Coordinates of C-alpha atoms and ligand atoms in Angstrom, one line a residue:
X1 CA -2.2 -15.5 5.8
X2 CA -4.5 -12.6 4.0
X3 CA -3.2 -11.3 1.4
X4 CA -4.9 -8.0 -0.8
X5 CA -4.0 -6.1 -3.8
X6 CA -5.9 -2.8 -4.2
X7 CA -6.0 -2.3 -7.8
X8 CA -7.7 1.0 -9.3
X9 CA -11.4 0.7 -9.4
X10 CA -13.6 2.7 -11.3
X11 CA -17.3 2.0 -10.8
X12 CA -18.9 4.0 -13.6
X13 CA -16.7 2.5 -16.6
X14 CA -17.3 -1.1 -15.0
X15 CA -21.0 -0.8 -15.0
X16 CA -23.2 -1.8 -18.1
X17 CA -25.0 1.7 -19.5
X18 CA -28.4 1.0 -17.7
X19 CA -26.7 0.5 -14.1
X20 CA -24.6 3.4 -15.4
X21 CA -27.3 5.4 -16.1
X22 CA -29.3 4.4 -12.2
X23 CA -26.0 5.7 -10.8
X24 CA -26.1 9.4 -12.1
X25 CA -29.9 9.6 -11.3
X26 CA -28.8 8.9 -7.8
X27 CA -26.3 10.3 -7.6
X28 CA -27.9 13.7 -8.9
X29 CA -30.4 13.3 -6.4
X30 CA -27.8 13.0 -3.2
X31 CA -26.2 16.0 -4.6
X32 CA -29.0 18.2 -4.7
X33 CA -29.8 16.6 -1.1
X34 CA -26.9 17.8 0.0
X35 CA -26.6 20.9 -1.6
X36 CA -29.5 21.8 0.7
X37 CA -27.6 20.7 3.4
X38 CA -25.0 23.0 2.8
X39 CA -27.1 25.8 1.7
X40 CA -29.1 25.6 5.0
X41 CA -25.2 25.8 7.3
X42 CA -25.3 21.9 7.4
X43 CA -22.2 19.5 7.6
X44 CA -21.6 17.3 4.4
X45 CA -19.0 15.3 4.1
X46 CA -18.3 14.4 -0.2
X47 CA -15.5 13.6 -1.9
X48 CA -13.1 15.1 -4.3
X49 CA -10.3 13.6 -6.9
X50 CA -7.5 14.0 -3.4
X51 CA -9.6 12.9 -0.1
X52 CA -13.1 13.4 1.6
X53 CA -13.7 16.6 2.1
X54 CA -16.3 17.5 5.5
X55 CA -17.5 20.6 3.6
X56 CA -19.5 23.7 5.3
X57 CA -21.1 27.1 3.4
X58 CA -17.4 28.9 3.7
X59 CA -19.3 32.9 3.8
X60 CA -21.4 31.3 7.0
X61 CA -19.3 31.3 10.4
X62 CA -22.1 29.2 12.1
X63 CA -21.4 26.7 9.7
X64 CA -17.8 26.8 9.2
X65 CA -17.7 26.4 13.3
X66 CA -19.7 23.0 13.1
X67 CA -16.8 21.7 10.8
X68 CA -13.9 22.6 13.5
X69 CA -16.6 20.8 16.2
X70 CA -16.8 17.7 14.2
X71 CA -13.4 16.9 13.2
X72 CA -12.1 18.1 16.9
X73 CA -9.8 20.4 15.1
X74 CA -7.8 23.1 16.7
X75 CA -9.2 26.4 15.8
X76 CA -5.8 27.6 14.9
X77 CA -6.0 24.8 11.7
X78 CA -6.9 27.0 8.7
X79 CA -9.5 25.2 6.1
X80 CA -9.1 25.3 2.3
X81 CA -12.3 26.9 0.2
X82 CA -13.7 25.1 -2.7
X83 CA -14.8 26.9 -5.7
X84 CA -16.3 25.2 -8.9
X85 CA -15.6 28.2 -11.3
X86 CA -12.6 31.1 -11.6
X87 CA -15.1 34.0 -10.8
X88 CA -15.1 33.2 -7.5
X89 CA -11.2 34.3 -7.3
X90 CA -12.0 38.1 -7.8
X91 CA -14.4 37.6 -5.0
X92 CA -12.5 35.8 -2.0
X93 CA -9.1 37.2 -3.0
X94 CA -7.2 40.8 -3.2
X95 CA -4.5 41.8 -4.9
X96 CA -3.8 39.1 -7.1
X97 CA -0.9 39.0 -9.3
X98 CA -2.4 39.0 -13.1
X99 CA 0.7 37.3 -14.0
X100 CA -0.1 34.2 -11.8
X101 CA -3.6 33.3 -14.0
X102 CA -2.1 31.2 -16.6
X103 CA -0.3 29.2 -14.0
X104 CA -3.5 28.7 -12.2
X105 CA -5.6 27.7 -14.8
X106 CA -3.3 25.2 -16.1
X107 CA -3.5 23.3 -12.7
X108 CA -7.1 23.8 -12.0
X109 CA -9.6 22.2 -11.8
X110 CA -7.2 19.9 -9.9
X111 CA -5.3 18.9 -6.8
X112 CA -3.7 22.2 -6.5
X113 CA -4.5 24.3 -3.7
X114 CA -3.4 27.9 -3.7
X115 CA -2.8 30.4 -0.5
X116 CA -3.8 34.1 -1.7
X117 CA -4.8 37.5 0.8
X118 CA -8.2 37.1 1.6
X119 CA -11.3 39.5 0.8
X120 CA -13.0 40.5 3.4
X121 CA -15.9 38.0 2.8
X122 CA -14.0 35.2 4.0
X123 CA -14.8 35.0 7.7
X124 CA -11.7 34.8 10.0
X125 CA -12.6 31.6 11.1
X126 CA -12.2 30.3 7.7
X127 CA -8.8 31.0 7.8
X128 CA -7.9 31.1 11.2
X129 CA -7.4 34.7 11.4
X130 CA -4.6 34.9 9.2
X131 CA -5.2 37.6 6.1
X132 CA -4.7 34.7 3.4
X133 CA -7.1 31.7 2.5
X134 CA -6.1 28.9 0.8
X135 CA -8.4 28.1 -2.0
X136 CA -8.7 25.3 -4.2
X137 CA -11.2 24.3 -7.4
X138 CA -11.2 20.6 -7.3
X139 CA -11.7 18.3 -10.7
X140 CA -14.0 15.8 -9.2
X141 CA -17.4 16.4 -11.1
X142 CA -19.0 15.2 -7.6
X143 CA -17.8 17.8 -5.8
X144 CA -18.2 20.4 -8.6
X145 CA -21.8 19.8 -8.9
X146 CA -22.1 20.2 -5.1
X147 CA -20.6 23.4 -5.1
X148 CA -22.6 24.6 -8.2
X149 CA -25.7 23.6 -6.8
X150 CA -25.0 24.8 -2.6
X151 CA -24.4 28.2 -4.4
X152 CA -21.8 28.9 -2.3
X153 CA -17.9 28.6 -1.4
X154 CA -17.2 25.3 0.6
X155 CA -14.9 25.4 3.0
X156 CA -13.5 21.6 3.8
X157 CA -10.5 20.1 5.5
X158 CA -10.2 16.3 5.1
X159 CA -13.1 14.3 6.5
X160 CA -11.3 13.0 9.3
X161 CA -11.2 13.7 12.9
X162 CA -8.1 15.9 13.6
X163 CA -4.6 13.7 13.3
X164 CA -5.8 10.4 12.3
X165 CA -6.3 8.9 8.8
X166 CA -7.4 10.8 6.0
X167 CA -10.7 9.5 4.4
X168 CA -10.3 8.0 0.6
X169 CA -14.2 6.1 0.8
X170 CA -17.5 7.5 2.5
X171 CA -16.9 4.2 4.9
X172 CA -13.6 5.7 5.9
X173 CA -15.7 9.3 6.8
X174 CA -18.5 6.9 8.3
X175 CA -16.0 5.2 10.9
X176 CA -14.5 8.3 12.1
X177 CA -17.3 11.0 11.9
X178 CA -20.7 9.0 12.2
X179 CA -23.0 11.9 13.5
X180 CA -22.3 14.1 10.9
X181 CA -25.9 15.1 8.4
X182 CA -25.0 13.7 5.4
X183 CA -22.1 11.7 3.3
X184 CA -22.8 11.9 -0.1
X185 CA -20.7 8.6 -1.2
X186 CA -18.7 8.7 -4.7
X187 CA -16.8 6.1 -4.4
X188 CA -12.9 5.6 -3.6
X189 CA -11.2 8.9 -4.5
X190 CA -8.6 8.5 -7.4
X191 CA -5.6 10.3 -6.3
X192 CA -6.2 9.7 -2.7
X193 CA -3.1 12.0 -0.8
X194 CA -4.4 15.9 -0.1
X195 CA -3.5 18.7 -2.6
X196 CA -0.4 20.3 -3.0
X197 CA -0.4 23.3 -1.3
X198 CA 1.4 26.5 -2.5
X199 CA 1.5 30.3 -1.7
X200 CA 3.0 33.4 -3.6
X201 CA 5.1 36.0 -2.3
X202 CA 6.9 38.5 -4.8
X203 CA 8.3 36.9 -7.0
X204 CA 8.7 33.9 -5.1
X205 CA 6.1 30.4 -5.1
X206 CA 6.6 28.6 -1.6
X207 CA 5.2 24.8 -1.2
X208 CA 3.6 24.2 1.9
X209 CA 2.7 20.9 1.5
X210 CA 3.8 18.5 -1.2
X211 CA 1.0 16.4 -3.2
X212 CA 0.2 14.9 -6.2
X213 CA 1.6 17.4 -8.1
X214 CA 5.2 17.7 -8.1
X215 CA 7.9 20.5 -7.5
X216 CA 8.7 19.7 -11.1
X217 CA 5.5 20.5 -12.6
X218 CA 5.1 23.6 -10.7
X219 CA 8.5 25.0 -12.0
X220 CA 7.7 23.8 -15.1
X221 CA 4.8 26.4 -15.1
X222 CA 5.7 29.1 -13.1
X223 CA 5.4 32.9 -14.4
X224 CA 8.7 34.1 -16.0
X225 CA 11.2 35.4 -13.5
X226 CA 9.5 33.5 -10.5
X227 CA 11.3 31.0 -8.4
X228 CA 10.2 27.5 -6.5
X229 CA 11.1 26.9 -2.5
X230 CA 10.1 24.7 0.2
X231 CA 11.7 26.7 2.6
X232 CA 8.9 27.0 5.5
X233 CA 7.7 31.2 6.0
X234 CA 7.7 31.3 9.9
X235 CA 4.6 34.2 9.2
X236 CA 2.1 30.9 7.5
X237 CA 0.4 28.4 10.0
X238 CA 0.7 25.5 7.8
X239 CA -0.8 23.0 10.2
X240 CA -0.7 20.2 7.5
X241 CA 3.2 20.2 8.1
X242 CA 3.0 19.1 11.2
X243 CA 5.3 16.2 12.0
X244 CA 2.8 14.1 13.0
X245 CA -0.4 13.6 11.4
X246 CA -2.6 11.2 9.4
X247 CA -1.9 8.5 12.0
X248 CA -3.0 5.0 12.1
X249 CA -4.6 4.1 15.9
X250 CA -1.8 1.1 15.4
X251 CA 2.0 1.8 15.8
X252 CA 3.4 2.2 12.0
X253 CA 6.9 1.2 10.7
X254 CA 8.6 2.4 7.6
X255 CA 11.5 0.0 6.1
X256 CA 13.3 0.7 3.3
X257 CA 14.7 -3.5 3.0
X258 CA 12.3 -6.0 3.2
X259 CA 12.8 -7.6 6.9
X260 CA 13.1 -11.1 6.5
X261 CA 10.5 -12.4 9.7
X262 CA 7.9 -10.2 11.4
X263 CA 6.2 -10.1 15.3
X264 CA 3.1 -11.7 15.1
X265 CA -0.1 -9.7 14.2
X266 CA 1.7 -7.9 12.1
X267 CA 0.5 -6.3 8.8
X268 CA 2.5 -5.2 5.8
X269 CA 1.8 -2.9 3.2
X270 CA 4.1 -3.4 0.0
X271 CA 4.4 -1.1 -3.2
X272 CA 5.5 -4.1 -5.8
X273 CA 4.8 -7.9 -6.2
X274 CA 7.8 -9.9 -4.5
X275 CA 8.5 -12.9 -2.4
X276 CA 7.2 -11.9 1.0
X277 CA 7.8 -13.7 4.6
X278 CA 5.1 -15.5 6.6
X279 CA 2.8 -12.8 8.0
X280 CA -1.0 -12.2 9.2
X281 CA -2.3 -9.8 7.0
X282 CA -0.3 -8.1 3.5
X283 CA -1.7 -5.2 1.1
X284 CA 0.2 -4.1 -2.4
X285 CA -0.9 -0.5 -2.8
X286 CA 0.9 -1.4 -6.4
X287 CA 2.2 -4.3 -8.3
X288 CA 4.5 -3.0 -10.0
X289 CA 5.8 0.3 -8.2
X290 CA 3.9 2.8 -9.9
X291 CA 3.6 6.0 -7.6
X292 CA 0.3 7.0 -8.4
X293 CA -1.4 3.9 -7.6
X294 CA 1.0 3.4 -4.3
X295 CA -0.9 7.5 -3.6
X296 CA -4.1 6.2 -4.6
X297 CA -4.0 3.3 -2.0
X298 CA -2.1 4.5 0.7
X299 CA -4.7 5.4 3.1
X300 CA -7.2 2.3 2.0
X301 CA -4.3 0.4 2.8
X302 CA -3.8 2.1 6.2
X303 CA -7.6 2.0 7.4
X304 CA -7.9 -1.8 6.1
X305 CA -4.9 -2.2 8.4
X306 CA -6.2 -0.2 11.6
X307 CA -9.7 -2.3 11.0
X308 CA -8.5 -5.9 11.0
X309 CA -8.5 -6.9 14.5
X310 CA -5.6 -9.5 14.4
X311 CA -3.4 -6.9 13.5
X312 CA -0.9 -4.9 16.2
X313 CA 1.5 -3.5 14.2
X314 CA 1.7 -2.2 10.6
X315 CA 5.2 -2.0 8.3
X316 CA 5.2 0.1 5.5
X317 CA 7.8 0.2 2.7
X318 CA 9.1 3.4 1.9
X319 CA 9.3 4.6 -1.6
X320 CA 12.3 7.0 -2.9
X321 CA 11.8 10.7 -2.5
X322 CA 11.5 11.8 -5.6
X323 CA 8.5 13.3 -7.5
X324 CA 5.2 11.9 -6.6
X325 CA 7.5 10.1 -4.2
X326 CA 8.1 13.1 -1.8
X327 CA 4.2 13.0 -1.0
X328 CA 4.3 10.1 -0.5
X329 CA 6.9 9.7 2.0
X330 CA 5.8 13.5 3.3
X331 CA 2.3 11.4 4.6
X332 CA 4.1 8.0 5.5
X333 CA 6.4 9.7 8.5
X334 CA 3.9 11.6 9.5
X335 CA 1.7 8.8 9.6
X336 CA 4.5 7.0 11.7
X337 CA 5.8 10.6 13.3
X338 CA 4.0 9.3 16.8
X339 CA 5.9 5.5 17.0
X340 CA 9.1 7.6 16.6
X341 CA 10.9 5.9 19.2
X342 CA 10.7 2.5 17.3
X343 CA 11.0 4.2 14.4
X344 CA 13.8 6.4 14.7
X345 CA 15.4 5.8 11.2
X346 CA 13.2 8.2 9.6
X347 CA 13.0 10.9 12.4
Ligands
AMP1 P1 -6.8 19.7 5.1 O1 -7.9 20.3 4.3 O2 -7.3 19.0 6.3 O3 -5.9 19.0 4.3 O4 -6.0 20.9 5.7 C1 -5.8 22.1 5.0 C2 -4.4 22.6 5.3 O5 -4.2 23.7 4.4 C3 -4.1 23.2 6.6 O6 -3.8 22.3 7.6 C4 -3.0 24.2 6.3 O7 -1.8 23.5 6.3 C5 -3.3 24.6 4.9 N1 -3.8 25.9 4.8 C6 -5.1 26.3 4.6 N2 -5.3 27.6 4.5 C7 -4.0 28.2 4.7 C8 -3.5 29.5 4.8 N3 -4.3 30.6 4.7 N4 -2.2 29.6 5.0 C9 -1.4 28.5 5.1 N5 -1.8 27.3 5.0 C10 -3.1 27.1 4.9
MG2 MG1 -6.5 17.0 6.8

């Protein structure tokens, strides 16, 4: 019986000064590497504070095309820009609400990504041809520095092929997209679920896909006189709420009680230390419960899972539905959306 406990990892703070140091040098060296890359309507895959990103020069259609080639994603799939500074806003957007700004810059740089109409610099593709574009300016200094230095929007879904896992460490984009030209490798991502997707309208902020940051905090901050709803717009493709997505290549099972015996080759991914039955293989995404490391973990725990070859099945126990919980569970039934049939509990 294996059994694993991610716990947070940060490389740079656990490294004396001189390795420290070694690591920026390189790591400013594969940036400007990549930059080029990008610059020249390359493919580079990087990461960000949420998952991998597979990132592409967003102004350049060429480009932009070899990112929907790669991942195998429909065409219909809008991809979220990247920006490193608030300039770019006035550039890729119209018709902004001024009273939105303060909102914005509260949650960004950050996990936040934000669905606005489009200028007419975004090519369709970008956005699939609808007249918005989601855009988001992410934290990670990785991926700001990229940005900064390509001298250009990115425009980057996840780094994974279309419907499977999402990517939280270059070797997760490594198993899935090998052929891609470059992965420029920071490490395992800190929040590790996608952003939280929202879009104005009036007076109104819709989320299309919950994340890291919660319904709570985004009321908390709203402009005066707007409201929060979840309630789906038929007129916005939000492929990222499809029912199933971010699948494992091995059937997935949520519980909410602890089962007391499992099949063999079974796996079992827990969110707090307890007293667990005889099994192959068993991951705690958290020892204690705490919903941003369960986040953080989830999909490590999920690829370590789909990797270990004496393993046929993986149970996963839920979390409640609250807060940070309602990403989580938003990406765990997708994840098991496809083994509905055993699974019908949470269908
Ligand atoms: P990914 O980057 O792989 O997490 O996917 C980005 C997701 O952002 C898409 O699947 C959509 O759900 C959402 N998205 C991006 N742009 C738009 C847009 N203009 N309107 C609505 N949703 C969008
Ligand atoms: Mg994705």
């Amino acid at each position: 019986m294996k059994q694993q406990c991610f716990l947070h990892k940060n490389f740079c703070k656990n490294q004396s000064p001189r390795i420290f140091m070694y690591f920026c040098a390189m790591q400013t060296n594969d940036i400007q590497k990549a930059a080029h890359i990008i610059a020249g309507g390359g493919l580079v895959a990087f990461p960000t504070e949420t998952v991998y990103g597979l990132g592409a020069n967003a102004l350049n259609p060429e480009a932009v095309a070899k990112i929907f080639a790669a991942k195998e994603r429909p065409s219909f799939d809008p991809l979220i820009v990247h920006i490193d500074s608030f300039d770019w806003f006035a550039k890729l957007t119209t018709n902004v609400p001024a009273e939105i700004s303060p909102f914005l810059e509260q949650f960004m740089p950050g996990p936040l990504t934000v669905v606005l109409p489009k200028s007419d610099i975004v090519p369709d593709i970008v956005t699939s041809g609808l007249n918005t574009v989601g855009i988001r300016m992410p934290a990670n200094d990785i991926a700001r520095k990229l940005i900064q230095l390509s001298g250009c929007p990115i425009a980057a879904p996840s780094a994974n092929k279309f419907g499977q896992l999402s990517p939280s460490t270059a070797a997760h984009v490594r198993k899935q997209l090998p052929n891609i030209d470059y992965i420029l490798d920071g490490g395992s991502t800190s929040v590790g679920i996608e952003s939280t997707i929202i879009t104005f309208n009036n007076n109104e902020c819709t989320l299309l896909r919950p994340g890291i940051i919660t319904p709570e905090e985004i009321e908390k901050h709203l402009p005066l006189g707007y409201t929060l709803t979840t309630k789906k717009s038929k007129s916005i493709i939000a492929p990222g709420l499809l029912q199933s997505h971010y699948s494992p290549k091995k059937p997935l099972f949520i519980f909410d009680t602890l089962p007391s015996s499992f099949p063999p080759k079974s796996g079992l991914i827990l969110h707090a230390e307890q007293a667990i039955p005889a099994i192959e293989r068993s991951i705690f995404t958290s020892l204690n419960g705490n919903l941003l490391e369960v986040a953080a973990h989830l999909f490590s725990a999920l690829h370590t899972m789909e990797d270990t070859p004496n393993i046929e099945r993986i149970y996963i126990q839920s979390v409640a539905p609250q807060g940070l919980g309602i990403a989580i569970m938003d990406r765990m039934k997708k994840a098991a959306f496809q083994y509905q049939t055993e699974n019908s509990q949470y269908i």
